[in-house]
Coordinates of N, CA and C in Angstrom, one line a residue:
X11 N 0.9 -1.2 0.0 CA 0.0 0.0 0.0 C 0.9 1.2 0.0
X12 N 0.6 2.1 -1.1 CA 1.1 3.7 -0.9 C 1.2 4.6 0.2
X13 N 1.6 5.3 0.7 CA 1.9 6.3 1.4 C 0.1 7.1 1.3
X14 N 0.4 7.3 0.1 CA -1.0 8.2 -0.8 C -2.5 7.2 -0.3
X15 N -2.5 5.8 -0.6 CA -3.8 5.1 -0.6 C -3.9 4.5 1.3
X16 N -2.7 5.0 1.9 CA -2.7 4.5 3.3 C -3.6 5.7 4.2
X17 N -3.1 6.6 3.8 CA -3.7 8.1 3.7 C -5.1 8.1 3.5
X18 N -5.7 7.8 2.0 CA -6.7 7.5 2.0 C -8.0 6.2 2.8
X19 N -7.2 5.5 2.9 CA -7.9 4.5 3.2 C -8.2 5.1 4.8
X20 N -7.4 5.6 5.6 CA -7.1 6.0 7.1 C -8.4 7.1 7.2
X21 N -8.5 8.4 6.1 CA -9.0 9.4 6.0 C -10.6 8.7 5.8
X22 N -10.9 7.7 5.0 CA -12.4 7.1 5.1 C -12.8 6.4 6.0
X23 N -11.7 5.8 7.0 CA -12.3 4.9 8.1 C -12.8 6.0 9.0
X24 N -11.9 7.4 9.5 CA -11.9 8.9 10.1 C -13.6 9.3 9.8
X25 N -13.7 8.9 8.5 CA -14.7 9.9 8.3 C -16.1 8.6 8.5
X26 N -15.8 7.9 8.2 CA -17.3 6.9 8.5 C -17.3 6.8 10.4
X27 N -16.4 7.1 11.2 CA -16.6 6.7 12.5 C -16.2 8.0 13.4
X28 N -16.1 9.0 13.0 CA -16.0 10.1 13.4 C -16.6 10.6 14.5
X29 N -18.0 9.8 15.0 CA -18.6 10.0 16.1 C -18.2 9.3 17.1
X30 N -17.3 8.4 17.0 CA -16.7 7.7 17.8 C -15.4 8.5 18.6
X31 N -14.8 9.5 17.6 CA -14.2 10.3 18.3 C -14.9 11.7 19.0
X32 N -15.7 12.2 18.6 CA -17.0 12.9 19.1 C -17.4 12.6 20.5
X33 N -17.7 11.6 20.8 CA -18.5 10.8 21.5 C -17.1 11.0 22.7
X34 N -16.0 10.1 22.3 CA -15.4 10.2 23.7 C -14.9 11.7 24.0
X35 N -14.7 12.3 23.2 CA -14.2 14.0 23.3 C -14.9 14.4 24.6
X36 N -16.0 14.2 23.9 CA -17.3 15.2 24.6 C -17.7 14.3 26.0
X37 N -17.7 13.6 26.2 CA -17.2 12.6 27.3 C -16.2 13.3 28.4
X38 N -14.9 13.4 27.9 CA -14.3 13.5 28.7 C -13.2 14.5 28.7
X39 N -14.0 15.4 27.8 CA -13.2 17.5 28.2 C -14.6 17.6 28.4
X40 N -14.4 18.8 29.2 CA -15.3 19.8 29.3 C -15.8 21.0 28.3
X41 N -14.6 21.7 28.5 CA -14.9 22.7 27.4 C -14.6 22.7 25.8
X42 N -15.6 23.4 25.4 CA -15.7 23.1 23.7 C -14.3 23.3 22.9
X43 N -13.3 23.9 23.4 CA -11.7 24.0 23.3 C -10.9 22.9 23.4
X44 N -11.2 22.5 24.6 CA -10.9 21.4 25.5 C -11.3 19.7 24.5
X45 N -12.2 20.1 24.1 CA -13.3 18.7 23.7 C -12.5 18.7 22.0
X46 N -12.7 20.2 21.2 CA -11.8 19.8 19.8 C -10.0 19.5 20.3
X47 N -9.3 20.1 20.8 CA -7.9 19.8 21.0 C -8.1 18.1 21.5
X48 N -8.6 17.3 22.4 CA -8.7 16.0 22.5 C -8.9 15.4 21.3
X49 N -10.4 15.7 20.5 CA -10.7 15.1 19.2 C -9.2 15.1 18.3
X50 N -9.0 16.3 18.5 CA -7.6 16.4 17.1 C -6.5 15.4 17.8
X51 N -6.1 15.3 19.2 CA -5.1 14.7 19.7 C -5.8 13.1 19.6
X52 N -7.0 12.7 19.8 CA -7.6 11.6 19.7 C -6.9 10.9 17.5
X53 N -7.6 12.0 17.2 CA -7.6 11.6 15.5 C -5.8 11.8 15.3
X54 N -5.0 12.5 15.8 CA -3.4 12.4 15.7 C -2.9 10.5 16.4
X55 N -3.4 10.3 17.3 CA -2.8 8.8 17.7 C -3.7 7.8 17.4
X56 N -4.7 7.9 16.7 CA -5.4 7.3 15.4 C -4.6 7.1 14.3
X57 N -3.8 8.0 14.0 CA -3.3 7.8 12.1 C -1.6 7.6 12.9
X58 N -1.4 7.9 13.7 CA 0.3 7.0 14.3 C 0.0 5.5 14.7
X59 N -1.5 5.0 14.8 CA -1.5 3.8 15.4 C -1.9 3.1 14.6
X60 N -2.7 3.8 12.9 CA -3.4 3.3 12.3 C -2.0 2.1 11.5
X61 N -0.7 1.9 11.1 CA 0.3 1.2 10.5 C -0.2 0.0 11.4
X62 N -0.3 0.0 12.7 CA -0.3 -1.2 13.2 C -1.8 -2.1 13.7
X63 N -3.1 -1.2 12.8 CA -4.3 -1.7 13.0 C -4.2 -2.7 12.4
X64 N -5.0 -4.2 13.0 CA -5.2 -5.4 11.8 C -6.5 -5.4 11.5
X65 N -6.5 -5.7 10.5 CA -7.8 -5.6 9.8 C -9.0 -6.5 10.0
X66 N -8.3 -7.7 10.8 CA -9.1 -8.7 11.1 C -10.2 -8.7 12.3
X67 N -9.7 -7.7 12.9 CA -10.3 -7.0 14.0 C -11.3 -5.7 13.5
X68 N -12.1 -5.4 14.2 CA -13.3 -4.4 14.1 C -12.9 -2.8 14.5
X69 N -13.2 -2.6 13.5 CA -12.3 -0.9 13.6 C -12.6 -0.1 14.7
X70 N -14.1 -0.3 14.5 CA -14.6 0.4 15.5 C -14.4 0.2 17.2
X71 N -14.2 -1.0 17.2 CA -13.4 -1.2 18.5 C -11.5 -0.8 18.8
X72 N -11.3 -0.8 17.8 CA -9.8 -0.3 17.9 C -9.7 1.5 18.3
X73 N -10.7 1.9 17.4 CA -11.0 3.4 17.8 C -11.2 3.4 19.0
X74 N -12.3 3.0 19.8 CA -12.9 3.0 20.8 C -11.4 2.7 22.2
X75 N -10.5 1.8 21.5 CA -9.6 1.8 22.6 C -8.9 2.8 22.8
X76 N -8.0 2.9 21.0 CA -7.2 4.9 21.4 C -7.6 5.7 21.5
X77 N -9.3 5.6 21.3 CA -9.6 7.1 21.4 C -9.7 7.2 23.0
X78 N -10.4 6.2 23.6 CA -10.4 6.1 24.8 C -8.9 6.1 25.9
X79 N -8.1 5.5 25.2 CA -6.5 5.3 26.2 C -6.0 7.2 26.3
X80 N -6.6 7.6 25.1 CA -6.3 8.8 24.6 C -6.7 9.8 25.9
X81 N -7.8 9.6 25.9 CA -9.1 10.3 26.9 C -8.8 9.9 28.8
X82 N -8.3 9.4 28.6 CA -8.4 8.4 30.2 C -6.6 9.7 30.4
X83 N -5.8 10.0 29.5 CA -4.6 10.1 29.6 C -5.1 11.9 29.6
X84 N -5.5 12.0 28.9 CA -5.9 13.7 29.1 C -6.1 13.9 30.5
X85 N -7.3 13.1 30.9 CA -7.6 13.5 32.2 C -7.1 13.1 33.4
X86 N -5.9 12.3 33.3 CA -5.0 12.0 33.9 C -4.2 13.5 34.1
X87 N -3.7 14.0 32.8 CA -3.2 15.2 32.5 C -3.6 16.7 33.2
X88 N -4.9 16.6 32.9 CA -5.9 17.9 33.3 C -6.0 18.0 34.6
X89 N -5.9 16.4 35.6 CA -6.1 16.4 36.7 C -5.0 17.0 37.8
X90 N -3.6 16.2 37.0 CA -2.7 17.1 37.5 C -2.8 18.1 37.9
X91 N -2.9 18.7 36.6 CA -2.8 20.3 36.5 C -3.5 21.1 37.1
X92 N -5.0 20.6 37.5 CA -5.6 21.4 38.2 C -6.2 21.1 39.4
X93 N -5.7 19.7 40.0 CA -6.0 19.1 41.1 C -7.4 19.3 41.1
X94 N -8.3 19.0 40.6 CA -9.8 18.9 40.3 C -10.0 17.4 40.7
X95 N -11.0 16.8 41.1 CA -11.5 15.1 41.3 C -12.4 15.2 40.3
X96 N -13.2 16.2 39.9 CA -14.4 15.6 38.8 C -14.7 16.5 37.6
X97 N -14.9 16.4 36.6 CA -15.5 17.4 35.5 C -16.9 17.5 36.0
X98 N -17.0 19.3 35.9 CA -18.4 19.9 36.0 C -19.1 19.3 34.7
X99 N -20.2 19.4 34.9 CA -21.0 19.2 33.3 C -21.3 20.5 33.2
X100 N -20.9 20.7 31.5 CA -21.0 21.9 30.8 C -22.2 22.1 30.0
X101 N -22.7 22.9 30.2 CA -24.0 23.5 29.5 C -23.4 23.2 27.7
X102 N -23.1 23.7 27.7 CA -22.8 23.3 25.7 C -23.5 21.5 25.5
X103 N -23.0 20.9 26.6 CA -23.9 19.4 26.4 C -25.4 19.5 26.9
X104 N -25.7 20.0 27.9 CA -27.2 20.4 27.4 C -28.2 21.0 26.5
X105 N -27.3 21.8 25.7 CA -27.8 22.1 24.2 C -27.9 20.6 23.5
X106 N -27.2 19.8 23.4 CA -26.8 18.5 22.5 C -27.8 17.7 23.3
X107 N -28.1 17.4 24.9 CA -29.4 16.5 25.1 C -30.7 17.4 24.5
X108 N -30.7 18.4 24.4 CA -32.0 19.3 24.3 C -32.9 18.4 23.0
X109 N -31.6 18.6 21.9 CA -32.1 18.3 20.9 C -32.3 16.7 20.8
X110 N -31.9 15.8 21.8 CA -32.5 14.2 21.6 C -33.8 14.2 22.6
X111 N -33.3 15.4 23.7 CA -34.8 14.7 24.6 C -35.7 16.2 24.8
X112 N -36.9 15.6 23.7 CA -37.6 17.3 23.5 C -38.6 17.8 24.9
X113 N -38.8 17.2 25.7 CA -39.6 17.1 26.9 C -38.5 17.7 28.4
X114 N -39.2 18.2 29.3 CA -38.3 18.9 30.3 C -37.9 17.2 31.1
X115 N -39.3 16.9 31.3 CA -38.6 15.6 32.3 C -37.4 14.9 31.6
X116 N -37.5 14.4 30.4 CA -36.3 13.2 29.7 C -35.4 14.5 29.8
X117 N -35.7 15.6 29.5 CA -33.5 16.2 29.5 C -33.6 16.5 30.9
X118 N -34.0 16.7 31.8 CA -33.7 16.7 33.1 C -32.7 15.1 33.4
X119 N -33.8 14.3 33.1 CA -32.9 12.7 33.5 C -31.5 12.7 32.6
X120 N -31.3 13.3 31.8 CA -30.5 12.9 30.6 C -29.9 14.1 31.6
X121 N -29.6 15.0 32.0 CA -28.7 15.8 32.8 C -28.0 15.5 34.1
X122 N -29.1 14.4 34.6 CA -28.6 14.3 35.8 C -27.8 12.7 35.4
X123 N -28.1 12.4 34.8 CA -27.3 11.0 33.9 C -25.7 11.8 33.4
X124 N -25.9 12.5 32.7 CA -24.7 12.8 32.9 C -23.6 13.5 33.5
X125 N -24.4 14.3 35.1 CA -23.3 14.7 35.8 C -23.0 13.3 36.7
X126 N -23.9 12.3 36.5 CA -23.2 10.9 37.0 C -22.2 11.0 36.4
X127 N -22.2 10.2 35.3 CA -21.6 10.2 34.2 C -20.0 10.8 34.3
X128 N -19.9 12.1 34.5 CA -18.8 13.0 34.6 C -18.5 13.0 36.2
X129 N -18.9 12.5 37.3 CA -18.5 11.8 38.3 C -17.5 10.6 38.8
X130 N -17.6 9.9 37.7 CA -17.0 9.1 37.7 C -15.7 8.7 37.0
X131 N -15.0 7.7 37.7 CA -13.5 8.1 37.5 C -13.4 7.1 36.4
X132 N -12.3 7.6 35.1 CA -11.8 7.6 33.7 C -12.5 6.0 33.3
X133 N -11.7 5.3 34.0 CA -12.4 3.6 33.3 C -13.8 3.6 33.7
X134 N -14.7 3.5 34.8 CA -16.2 3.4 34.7 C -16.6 4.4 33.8
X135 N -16.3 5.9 33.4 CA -16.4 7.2 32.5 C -16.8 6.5 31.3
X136 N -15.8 5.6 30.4 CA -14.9 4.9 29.9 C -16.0 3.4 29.6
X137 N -16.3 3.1 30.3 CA -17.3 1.7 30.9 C -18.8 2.0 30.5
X138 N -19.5 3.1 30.9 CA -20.6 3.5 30.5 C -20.8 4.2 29.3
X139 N -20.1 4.9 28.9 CA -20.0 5.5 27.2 C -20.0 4.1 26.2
X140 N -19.7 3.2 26.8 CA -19.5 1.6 25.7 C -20.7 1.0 26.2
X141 N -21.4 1.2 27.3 CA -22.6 0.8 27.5 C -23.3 1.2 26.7
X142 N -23.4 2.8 26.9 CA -24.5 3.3 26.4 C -24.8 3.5 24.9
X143 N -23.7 3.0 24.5 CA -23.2 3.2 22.9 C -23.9 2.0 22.6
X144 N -24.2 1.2 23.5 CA -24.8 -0.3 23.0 C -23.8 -1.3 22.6
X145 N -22.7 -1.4 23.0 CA -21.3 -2.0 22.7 C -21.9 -3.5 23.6
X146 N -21.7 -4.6 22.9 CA -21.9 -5.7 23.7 C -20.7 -6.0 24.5
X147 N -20.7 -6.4 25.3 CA -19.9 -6.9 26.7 C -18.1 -7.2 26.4
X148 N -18.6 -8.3 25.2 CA -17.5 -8.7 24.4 C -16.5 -8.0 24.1
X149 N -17.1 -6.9 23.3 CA -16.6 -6.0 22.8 C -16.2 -4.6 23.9
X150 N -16.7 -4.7 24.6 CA -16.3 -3.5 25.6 C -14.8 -4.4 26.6
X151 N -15.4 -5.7 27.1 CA -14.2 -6.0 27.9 C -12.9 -5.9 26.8
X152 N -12.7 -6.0 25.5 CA -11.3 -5.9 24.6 C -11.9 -4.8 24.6
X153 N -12.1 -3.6 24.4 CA -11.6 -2.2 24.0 C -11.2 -1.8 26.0
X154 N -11.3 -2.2 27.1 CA -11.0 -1.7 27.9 C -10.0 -2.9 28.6
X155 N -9.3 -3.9 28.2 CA -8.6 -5.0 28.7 C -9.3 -5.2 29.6
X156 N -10.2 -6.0 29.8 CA -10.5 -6.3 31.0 C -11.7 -7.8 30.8
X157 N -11.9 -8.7 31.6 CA -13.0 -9.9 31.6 C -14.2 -9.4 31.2
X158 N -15.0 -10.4 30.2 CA -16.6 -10.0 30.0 C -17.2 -10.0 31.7
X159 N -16.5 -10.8 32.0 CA -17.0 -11.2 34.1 C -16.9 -9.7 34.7
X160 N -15.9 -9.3 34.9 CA -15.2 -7.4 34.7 C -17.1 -6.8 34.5
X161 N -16.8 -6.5 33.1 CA -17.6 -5.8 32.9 C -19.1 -5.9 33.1
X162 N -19.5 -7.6 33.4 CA -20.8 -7.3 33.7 C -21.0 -6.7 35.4
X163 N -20.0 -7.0 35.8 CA -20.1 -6.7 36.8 C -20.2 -5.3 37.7
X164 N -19.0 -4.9 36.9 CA -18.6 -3.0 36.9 C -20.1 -2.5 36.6
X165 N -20.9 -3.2 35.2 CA -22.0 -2.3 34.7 C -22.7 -2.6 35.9
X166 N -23.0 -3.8 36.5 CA -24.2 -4.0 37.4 C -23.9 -3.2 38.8
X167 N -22.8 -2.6 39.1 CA -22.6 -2.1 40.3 C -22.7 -0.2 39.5
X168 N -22.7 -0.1 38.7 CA -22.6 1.5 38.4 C -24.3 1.4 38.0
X169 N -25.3 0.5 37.6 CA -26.7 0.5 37.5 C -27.3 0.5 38.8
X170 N -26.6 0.4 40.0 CA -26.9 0.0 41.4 C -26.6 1.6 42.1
X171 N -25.8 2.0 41.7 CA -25.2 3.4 42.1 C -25.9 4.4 41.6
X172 N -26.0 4.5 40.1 CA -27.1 5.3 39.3 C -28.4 5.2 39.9
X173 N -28.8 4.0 40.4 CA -30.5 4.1 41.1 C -30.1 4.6 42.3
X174 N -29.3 4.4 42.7 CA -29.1 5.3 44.5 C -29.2 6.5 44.1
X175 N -28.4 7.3 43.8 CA -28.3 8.4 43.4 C -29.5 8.8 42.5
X176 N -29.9 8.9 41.8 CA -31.0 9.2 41.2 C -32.2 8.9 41.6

């Protein structure tokens, strides 16, 4: 493969799963600054890791790991820096539930869902975004190294905590 068609081929996978980088961005910066510099640093160790993607494996789970390893390491980063324990939830993502939940009660729930959500530390963060994406078990335990046994479990103890809290 070319330089030129490695390029291309990298630039169509980019652009068919792009919400995949979206999704963890907006996940795990806060600010709309914050959320594109991660996307771009996300899509930068995307195309350095893309030589060593196999193909035999599901793309979209390979995304899901760097964009994620990616995201877990920012806020590793951010945390330093600003000795913070949790990301506030940012109003810019209330604009973005507005438009899925047209009723006050569903974006109410869909708000308080996600200052859970942003409560929680990088791998459960991490854990539920692959939940809620609909990611079967399988597939969430390899994008986070961890046992399907792991994750049914983690999910069933953060569905236990979600009902407390809420």
């Amino acid at each position: 493969m070319t330089g030129n068609d490695r390029h291309q081929a990298f630039s169509s996978v980019l652009q068919q799963h792009a919400g995949i980088v979206f999704k963890v961005a907006n996940t795990y910066a806060r600010l709309p600054e914050d959320r594109a510099d991660l996307a771009q640093e996300i899509a930068a160790q995307l195309w350095h890791a893309w030589p060593k993607y196999d193909t035999a494996r599901s793309v979209s789970t390979w995304m899901y790991r760097v964009a994620l390893n990616v995201a877990i390491s920012h806020v590793r980063v951010q945390a330093l820096r600003n000795r913070h324990d949790a990301v506030p939830l940012d109003e810019d993502l209330h604009d973005m539930a507005g438009a899925l939940a047209p009723d006050h009660e569903s974006e109410q729930h869909l708000r308080l869902l996600q200052a859970f959500i942003a409560r929680q530390p990088p791998l459960e963060r991490a854990l539920l975004l692959l939940y809620l994406d609909e990611r079967p078990q399988r597939e969430i335990a390899e994008i986070l190294g961890i046992s399907e046994a792991n994750v049914s479990t983690k999910i069933g103890r953060l569905k236990q905590r979600l009902r407390d809290e809420l």
